[in-house]
XYZ file of C-alpha atoms in Angstrom:
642
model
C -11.439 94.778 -136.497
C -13.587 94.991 -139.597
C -10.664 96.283 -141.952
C -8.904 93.672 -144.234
C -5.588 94.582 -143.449
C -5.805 93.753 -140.148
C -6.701 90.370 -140.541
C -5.017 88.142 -138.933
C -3.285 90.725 -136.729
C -5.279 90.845 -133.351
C -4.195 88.276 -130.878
C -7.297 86.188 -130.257
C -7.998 82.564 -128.097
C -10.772 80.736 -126.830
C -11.576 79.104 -123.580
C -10.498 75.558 -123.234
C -12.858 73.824 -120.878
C -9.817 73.399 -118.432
C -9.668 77.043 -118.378
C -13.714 77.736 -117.556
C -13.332 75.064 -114.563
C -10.396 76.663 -113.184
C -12.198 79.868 -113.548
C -15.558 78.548 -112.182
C -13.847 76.890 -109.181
C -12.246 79.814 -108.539
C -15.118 82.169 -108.753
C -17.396 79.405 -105.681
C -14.304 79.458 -103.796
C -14.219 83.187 -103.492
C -17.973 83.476 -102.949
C -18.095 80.738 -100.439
C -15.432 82.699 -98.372
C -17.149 86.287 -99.156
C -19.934 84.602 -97.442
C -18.117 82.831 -94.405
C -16.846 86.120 -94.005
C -20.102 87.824 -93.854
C -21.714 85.383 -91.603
C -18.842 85.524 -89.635
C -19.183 89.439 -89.139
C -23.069 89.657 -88.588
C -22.786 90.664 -85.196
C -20.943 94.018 -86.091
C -24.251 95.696 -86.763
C -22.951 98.953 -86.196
C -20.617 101.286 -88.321
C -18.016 100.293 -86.448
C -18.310 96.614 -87.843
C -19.166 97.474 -91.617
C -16.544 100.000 -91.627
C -13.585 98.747 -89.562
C -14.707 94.967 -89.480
C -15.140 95.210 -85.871
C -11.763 96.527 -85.274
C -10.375 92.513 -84.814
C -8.323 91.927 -87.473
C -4.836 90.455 -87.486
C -1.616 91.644 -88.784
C -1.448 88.336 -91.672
C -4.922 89.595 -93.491
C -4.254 93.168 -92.907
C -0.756 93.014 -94.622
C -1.828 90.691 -97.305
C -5.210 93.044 -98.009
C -2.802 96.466 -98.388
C -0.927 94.515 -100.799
C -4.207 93.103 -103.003
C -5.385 96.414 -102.806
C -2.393 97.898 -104.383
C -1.706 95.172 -106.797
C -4.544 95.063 -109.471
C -4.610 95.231 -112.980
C -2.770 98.053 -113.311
C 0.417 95.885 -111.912
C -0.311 93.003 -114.825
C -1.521 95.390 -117.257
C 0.668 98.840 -116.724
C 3.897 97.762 -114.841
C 4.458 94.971 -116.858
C 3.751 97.323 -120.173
C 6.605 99.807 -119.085
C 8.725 97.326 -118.317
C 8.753 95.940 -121.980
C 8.442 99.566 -123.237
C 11.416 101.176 -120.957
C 12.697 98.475 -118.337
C 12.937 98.146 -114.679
C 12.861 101.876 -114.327
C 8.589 101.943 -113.152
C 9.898 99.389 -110.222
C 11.258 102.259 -108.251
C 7.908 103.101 -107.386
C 6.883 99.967 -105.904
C 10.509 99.800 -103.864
C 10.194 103.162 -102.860
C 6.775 102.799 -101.291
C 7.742 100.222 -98.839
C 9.222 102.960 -95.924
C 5.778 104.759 -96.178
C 3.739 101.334 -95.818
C 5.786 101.508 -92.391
C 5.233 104.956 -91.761
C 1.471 104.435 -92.175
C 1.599 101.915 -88.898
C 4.356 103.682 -86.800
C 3.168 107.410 -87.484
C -0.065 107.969 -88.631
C -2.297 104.987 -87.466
C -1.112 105.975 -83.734
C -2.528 109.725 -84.534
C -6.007 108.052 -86.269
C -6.879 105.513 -83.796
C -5.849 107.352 -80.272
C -8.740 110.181 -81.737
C -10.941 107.718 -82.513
C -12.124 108.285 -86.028
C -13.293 105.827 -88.806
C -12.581 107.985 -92.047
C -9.436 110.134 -93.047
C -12.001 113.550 -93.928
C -13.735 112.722 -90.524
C -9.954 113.082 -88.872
C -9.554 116.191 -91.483
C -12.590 117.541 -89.365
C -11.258 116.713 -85.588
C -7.914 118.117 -86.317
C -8.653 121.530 -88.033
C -12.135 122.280 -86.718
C -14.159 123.616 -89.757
C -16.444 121.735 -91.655
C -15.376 122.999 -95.270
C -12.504 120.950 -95.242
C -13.575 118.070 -94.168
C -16.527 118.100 -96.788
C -14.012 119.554 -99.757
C -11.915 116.227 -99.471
C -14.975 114.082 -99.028
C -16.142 114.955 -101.950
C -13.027 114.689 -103.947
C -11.918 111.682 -102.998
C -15.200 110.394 -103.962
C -14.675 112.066 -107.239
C -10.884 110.930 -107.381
C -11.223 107.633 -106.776
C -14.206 107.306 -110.164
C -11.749 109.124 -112.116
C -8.203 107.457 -111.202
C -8.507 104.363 -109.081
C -11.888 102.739 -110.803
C -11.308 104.087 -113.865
C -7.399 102.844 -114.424
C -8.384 99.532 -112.859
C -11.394 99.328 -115.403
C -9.271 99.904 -118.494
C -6.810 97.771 -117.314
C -8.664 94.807 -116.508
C -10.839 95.352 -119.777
C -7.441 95.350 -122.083
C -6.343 92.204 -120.323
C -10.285 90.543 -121.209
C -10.227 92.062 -124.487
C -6.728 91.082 -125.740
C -7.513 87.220 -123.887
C -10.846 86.760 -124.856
C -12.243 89.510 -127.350
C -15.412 89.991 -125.045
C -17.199 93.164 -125.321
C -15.547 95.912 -122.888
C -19.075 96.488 -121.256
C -19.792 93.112 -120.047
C -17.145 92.300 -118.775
C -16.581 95.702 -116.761
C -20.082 95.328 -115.629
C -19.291 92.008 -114.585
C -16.410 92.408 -112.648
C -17.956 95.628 -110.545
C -20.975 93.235 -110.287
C -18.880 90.570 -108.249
C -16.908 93.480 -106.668
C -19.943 95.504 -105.040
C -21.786 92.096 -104.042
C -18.896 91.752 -101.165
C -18.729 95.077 -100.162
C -22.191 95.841 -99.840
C -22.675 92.535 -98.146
C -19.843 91.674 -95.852
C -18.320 95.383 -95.515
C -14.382 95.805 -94.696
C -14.717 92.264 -92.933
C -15.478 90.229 -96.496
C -13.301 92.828 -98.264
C -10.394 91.714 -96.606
C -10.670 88.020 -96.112
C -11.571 87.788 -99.718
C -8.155 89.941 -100.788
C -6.117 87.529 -98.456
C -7.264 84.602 -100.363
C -6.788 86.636 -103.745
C -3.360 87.835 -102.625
C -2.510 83.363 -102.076
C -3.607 83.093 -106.195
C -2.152 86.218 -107.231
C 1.287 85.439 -106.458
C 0.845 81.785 -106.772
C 0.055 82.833 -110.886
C 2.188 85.564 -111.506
C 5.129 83.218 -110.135
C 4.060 80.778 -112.276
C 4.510 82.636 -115.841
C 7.926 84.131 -114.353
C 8.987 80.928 -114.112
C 7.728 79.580 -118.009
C 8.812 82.887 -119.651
C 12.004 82.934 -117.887
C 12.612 79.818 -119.400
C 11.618 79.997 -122.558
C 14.380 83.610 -122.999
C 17.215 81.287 -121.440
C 17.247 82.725 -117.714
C 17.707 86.366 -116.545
C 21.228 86.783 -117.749
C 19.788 86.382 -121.475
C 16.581 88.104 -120.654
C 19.111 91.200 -120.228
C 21.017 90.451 -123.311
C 18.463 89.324 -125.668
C 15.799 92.396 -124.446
C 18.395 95.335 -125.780
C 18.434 93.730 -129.109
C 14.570 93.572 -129.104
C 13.851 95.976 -131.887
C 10.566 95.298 -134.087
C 10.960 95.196 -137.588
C 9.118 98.010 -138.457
C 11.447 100.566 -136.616
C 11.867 103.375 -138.943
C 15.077 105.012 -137.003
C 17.714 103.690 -134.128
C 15.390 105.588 -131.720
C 11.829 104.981 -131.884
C 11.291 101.228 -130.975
C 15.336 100.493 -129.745
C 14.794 99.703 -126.007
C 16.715 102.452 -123.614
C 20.167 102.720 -122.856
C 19.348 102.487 -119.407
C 16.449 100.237 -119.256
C 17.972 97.902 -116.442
C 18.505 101.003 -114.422
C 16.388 101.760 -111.273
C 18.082 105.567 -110.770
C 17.909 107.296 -114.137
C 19.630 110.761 -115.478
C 17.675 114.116 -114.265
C 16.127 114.256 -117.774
C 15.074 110.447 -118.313
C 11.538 108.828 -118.210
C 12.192 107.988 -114.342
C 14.672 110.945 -113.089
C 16.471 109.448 -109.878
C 15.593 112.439 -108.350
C 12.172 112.822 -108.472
C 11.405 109.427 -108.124
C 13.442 109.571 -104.885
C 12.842 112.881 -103.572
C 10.090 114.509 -105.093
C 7.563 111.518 -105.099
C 7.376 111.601 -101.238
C 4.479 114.093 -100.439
C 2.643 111.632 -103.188
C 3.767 108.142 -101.313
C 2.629 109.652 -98.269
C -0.671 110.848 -99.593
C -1.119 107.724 -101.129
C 0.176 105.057 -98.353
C -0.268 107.176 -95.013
C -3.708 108.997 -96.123
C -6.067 107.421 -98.199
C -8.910 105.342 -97.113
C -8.333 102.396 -98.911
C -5.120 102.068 -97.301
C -6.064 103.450 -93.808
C -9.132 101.516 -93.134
C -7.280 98.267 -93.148
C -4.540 99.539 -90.450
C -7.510 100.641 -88.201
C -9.302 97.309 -88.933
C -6.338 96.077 -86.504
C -7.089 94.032 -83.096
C -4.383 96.459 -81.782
C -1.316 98.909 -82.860
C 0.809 96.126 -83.076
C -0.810 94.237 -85.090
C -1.210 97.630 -87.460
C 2.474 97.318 -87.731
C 2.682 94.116 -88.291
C -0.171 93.849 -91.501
C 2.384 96.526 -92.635
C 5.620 94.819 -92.244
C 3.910 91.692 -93.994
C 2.358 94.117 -97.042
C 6.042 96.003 -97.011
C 7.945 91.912 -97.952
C 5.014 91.898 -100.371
C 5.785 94.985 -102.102
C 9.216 93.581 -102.961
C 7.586 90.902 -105.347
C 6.139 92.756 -108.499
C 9.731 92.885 -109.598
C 9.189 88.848 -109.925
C 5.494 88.895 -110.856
C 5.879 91.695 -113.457
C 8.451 93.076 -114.418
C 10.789 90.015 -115.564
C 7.438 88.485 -117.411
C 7.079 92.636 -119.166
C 10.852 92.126 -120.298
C 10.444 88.631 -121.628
C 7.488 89.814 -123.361
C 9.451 91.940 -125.606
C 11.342 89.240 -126.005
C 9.517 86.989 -127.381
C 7.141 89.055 -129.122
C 8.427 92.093 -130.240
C 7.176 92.972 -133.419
C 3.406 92.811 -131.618
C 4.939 94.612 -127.977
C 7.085 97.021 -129.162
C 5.226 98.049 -132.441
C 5.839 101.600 -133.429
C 4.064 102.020 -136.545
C 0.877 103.294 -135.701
C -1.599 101.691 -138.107
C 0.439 98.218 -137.348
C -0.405 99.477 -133.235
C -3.997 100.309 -134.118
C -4.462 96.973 -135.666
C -2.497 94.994 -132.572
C -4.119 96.225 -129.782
C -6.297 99.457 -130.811
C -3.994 102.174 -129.591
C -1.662 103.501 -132.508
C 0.846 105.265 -129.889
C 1.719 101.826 -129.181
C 1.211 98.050 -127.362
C 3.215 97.870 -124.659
C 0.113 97.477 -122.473
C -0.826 94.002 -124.203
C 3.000 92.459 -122.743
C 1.282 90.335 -120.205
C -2.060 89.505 -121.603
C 0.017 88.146 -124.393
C 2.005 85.911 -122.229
C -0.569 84.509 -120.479
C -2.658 83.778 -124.229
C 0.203 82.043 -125.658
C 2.589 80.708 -123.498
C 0.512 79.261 -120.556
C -1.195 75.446 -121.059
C -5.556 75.038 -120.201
C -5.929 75.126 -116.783
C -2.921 77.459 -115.922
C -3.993 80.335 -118.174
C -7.579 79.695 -116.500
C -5.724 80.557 -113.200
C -4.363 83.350 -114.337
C -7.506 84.828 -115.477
C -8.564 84.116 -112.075
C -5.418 86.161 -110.547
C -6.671 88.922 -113.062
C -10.515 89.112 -111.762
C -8.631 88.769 -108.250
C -6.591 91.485 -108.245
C -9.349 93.457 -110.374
C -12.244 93.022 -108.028
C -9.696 93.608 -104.847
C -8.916 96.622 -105.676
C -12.541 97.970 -106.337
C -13.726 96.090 -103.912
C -11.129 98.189 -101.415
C -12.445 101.463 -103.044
C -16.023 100.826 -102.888
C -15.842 99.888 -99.021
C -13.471 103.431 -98.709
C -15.502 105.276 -101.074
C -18.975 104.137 -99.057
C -17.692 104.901 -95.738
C -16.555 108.113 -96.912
C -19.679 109.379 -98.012
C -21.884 107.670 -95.227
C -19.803 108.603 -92.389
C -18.418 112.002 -93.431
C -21.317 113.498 -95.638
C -24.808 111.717 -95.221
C -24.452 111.791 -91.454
C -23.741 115.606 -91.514
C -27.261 115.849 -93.677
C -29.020 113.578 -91.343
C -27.386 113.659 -87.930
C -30.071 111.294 -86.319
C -29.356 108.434 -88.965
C -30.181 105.422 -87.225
C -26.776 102.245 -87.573
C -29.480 100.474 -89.891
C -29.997 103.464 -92.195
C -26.226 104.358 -91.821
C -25.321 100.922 -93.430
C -28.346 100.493 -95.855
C -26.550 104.027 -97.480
C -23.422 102.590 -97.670
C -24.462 99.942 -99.580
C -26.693 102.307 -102.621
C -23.550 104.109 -102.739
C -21.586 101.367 -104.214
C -24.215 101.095 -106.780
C -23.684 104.582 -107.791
C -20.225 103.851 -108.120
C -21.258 101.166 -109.664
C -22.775 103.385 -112.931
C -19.967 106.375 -112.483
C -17.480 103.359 -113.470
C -19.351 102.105 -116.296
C -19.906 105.855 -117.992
C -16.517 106.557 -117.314
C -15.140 103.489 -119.432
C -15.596 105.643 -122.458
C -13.622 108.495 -121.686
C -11.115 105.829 -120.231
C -10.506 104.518 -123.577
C -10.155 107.721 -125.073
C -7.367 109.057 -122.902
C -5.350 106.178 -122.704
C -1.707 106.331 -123.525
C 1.102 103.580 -124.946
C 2.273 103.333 -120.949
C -0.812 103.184 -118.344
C 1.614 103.220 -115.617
C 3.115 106.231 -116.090
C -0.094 107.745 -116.999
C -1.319 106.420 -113.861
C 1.606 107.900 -112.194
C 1.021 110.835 -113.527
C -2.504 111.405 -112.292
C -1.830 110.437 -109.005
C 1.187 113.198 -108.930
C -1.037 115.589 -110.109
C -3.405 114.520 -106.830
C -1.387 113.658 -103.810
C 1.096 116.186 -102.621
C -1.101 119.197 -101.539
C -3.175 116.606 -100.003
C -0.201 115.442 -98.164
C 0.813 118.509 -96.642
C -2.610 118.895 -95.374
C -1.795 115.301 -93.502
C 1.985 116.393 -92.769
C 0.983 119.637 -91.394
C -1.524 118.985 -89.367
C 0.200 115.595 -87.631
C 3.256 116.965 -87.104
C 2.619 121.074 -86.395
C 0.143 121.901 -84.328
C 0.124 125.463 -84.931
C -1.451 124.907 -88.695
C -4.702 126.455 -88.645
C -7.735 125.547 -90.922
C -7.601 128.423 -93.132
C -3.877 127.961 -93.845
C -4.981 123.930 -95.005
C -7.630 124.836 -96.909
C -6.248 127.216 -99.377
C -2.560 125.811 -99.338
C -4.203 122.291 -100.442
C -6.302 124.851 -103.129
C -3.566 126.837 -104.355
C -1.558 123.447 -104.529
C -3.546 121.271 -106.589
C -4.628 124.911 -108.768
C -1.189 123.846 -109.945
C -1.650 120.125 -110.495
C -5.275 119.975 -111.868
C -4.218 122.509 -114.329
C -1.000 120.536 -115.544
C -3.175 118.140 -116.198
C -5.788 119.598 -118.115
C -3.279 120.849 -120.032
C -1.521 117.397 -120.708
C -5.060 115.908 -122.012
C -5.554 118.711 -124.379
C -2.317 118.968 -125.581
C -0.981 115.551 -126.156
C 2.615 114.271 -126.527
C 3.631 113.514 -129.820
C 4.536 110.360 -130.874
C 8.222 109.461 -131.213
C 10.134 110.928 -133.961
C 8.186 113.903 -133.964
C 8.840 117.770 -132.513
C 7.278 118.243 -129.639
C 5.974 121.698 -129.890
C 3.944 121.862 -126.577
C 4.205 124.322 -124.186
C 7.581 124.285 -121.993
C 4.812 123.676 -118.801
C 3.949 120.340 -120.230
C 7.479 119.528 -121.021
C 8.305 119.542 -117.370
C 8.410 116.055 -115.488
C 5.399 115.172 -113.756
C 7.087 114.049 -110.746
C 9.264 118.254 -110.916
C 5.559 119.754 -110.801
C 4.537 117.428 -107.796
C 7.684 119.207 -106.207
C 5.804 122.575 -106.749
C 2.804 121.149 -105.838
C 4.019 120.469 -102.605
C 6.122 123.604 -102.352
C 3.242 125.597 -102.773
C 1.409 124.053 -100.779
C 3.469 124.257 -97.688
C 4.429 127.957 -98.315
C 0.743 129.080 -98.279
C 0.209 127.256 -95.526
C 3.063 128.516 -93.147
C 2.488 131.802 -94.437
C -1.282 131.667 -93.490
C -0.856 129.687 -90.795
C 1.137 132.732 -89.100
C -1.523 135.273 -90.037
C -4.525 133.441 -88.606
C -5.414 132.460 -84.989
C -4.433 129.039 -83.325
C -6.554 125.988 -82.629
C -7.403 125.583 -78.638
C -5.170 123.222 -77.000
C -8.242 121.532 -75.877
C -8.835 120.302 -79.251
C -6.009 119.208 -79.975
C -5.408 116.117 -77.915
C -4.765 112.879 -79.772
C -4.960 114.510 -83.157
C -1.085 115.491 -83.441
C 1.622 113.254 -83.328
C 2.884 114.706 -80.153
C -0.561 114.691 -78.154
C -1.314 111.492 -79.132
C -1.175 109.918 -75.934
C -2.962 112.347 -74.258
C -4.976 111.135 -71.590
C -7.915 112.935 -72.447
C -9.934 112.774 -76.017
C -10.397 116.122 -78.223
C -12.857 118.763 -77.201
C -15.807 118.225 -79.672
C -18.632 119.860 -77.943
C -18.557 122.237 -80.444
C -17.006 120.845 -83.474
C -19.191 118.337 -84.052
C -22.987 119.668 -83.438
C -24.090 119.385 -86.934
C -22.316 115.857 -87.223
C -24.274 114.138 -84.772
C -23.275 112.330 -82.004
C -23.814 108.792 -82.413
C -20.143 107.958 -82.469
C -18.982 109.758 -79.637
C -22.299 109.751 -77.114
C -22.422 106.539 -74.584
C -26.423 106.564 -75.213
C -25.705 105.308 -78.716
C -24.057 102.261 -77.217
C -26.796 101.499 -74.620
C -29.689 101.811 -76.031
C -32.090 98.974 -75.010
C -35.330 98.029 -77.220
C -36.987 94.769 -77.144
C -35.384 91.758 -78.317
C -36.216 90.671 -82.302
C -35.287 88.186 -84.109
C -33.063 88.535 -86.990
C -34.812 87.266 -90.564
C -32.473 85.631 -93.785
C -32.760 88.560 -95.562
C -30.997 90.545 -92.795
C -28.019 87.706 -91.630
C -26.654 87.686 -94.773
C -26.490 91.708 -95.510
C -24.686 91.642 -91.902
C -27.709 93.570 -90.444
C -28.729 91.632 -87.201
C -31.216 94.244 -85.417
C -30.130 92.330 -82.049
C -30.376 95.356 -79.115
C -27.459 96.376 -78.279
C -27.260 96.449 -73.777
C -23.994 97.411 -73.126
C -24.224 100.120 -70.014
C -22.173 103.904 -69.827
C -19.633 101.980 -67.736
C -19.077 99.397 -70.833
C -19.551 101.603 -73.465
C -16.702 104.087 -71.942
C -14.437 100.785 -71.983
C -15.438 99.902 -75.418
C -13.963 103.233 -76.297
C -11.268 103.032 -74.534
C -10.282 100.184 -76.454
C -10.759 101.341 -79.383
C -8.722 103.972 -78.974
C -5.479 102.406 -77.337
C -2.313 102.895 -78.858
C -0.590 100.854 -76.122
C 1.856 97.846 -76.778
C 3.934 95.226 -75.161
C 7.383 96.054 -74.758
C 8.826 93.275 -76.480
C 6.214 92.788 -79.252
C 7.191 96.322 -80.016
C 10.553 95.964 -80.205
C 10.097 92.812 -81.979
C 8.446 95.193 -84.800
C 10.649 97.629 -84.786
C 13.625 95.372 -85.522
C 11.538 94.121 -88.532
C 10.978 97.002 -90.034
C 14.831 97.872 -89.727
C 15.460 95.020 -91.272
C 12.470 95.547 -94.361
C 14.201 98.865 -94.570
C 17.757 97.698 -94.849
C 16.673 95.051 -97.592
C 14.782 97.790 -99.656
C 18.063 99.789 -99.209
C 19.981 96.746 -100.897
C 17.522 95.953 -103.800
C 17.090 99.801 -104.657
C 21.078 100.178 -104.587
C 21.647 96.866 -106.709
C 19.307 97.255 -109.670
C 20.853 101.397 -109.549
């Protein structure tokens, strides 16, 4: 900053040269596999390759892409920063995740693939009928994932640059979504998720690595624990604001706490499942799958995975109090402004500071690579979702004769819209942001997911629910949430040792209005559901959980008329033109124009495989005991750190 006072202040380094090879190496070796990967899909030049990546992929790349996906910058940036600010209390939301990573494989990806359906509104549309419904959540979760998931990782990755570096926000969010969009518009899911495999190796290899050196610098965990309660900054003006929590190693916290046991146990659910069992980004990589079994199996992988950020983040967030607690845990807020440019606090800067000042050339160069990693993973994941969402489930409705070339060309412009939404959010980004980005990142996602979950809920596991009775249950649900939300960015907490004189609405735990988000969600829609007429059983065959394995597919003859019917007509799959020959240009966008000669006989097949839920006996079991056993551990670790 330009002020005097803060001279000196502002955590600042350079690049040694060890650092800029490690990062430059880094950045080939990713392209080099982006580009294997693309090469490697260019004969999916259909939707069905771009989308799904050809529906071969393996349960190893599957479960290490859910996990990239889920791990960016807002792990390093936010989950370590509420770990130094309150302790292990934000890992309850990782742990608690894990039995919904399995439900997503044994429950819902048996419901989305036996129907045949590439996007979660496009399943929205098979299930209830209408088109309204389909197109309301189309749109929003375009709109949602600008406004939460690219906008949180943006901030997040730009505070780690900034703090590391002091390079201009702008460049380097532009350069980040730059490297982001060139794989997904390129390779499609296919690149998206060999890349995040490779990511996911460097990732963990890093974050283990600075465990490891600030473990030892605090003296081991045992003094971690002892040395972190006593980490009060100097400029504390009272035995409250800036004295770490009574409970901060304590997973299951009192009603009233920062992390109440039960709403982080109870009342989070409709919000895990909306988030784990529902959204694209975490869908499309279970139906990527070769098979169901090796759905289950990417998810008993990315369910071990989800045990680590305890390891990766938290322990590092803790010793960064530690160690640097007058900087961490500053609560004066002209001291904060001047540390980090937020005066209601640093805690956000924990692990970028680690990584600056503890960490030798080279290794803090691989870190920075595990940051772009898990940055350009994650919006890499949402700009495949967020492009096969509007493709598949809005342009196709405007243009039902939309030839596979034109199909993929728009999938590809509309990551570079995303591209310019990120970049004017970034702004308003900065302006909202809080002392704790996880729990504000939390928060918007409560605010989101549970009406959207009983839409999911409702319709896989009743088939009575109509469409009226999902459509204005998920309405009069989220009414509730969007407006607690407003409300919490125009009325903003007060910092600590002042009265909070909000409204008692705002005062209310997030995770206790989820809980009436997703009470009034369901009551409207058994109430309406009662009150209007039921969908033909015709059209309800492999859309519910119990007429999955129906042996016929859903009745779309007259569903689907103004969708098109590329996807589900056998002429799509045979037509015949003459041969041409595929140029550069095309090869390595993944566009071969190759003709496509399968007959009705083959095409029917080709469907049939797509859609088969079926398994091997003992390869099932096999999985089943697994997840019993991923269960039983999450049990253990959840009931330990209590």
């Amino acid at each position: 900053m330009a002020d005097d006072k803060c001279d000196g202040i502002r955590p600042t380094t350079s690049l040694h040269w060890g650092d800029i090879l490690t990062i430059a190496v880094y950045f080939v070796v990713v392209l080099l596999v982006g580009l294997w990967a693309t090469l490697r899909a260019r004969k999916d030049t259909d939707a069905r390759g771009y989308f799904l990546a050809g529906k071969r992929m393996t349960f190893l790349p599957i479960g290490a892409s859910i996990f990239a996906s889920n791990i960016g910058a807002p792990m390093f940036v936010g989950l370590a920063g509420t770990a130094s600010a309150s302790g292990i209390g934000g890992m309850i939301y990782e742990w608690h995740a894990i039995p919904f990573i399995l439900m997503l494989s044994w429950v819902f990806v048996p419901v989305f693939t036996a129907c045949g359906v590439f996007t979660m509104p496009e399943y929205i549309r098979r299930r209830y009928g209408r088109e309204r419904l389909r197109t309301y959540l189309s749109v929003l979760s375009i709109l949602l994932y600008v406004l939460t998931k690219i906008s949180v990782e943006m901030y997040a990755g730009a505070v780690f640059v900034q703090i590391l570096f002091g390079w201009n926000i702008y460049i380097a969010a532009i350069a980040m979504l730059a490297f982001s969009a060139i794989f997904t518009m390129t390779g499609g899911l296919t690149a998206v998720i060999f890349t995040d495999t490779m990511q996911t190796v460097i990732l963990v290899a890093g974050a283990f690595v600075l465990m490891g050196i600030s473990l030892e610098k605090v003296g081991g965990y045992e003094a971690l624990q002892e040395k972190y309660m006593r980490a009060v900054p100097s400029d504390a003006v009272n035995s409250t604001c800036g004295s770490p929590r009574p409970d901060s190693f304590s997973l299951l916290r009192d009603v009233t706490s920062d992390y109440p046991w039960i709403g982080t146990l109870f009342f989070n659910i409709p919000a895990d499942i909306w988030f784990w069992c529902s959204d694209q980004i975490m869908v499309q990589r279970s139906l990527s799958a070769k098979s169901l079994s090796h759905a289950k199996g990417g998810s008993v992988v990315a369910g071990y995975l989800k045990v680590l950020p305890f390891y990766l983040f938290v322990i590092p967030g803790l010793a960064a109090r530690v160690l640097y607690t007058d900087e961490v845990a500053c609560v004066d807020p002209e001291k904060c402004r001047c540390i980090c440019d937020n005066p209601s606090g640093c805690s956000n800067i924990a692990y970028p500071l680690l990584v600056l000042r503890i960490l030798n050339p080279g290794l803090r160069g691989l870190m920075v690579a595990a940051l772009f990693a898990a940055v350009m993973s994650t919006l890499s994941s949402v700009f495949n979702s967020a492009s096969s969402i509007f493709t598949m489930d809005l342009w196709r409705r405007c243009r039902t004769r939309a030839s596979q070339w034109e199909l993929l060309i728009v999938g590809r412009v509309v990551v570079l819209v995303l591209m310019g939404l990120a970049i004017l959010w970034i702004p308003v980004m900065s302006a909202a942001q809080g002392d704790q980005l996880w729990q504000y990142f939390q928060m918007l996602m409560s605010a989101v997911g549970p009406p959207w979950a009983m839409v999911y809920i409702m319709g896989v596991f009743w088939t009575r629910t109509t469409e009226p009775a999902a459509f204005y249950g998920m309405l009069g649900g989220q009414t509730l949430g969007f407006a607690r939300l407003i409300l919490a960015f125009v009325y903003l907490a007060p910092p600590c040792g002042e009265e909070d004189t909000r409204y008692t609405f705002l005062k209310i735990h997030f995770l206790y209005v989820a809980a009436m988000e997703a009470a009034v969600a369901g009551g409207l829609m058994v109430a309406i559901t009662f009150v209007t007429p039921s969908r033909p059983v015709n059209k309800l065959r492999r859309v519910t959980y119990w007429t999955r394995n129906d042996p016929q597919m859903p009745d779309v003859s007259e569903d689907e008329e103004e969708d098109g019917k590329e996807r589900n007509s056998p002429q799509s799959e045979t037509d015949v033109t003459p041969a041409k020959r595929s140029t550069r240009l095309e090869i390595i966008c993944g566009m071969e124009t190759r003709p496509k000669t399968l007959s009705r006989e083959e095409a029917a097949l080709l469907q049939q495989k797509m859609t088969s839920i079926k398994e091997r006996p003992k390869v099932r079991r096999l999985l089943d005991a697994n997840a019993i056993i991923l269960l039983a551990v999450t049990t253990f670790i959840i009931a330990y750190y209590r």
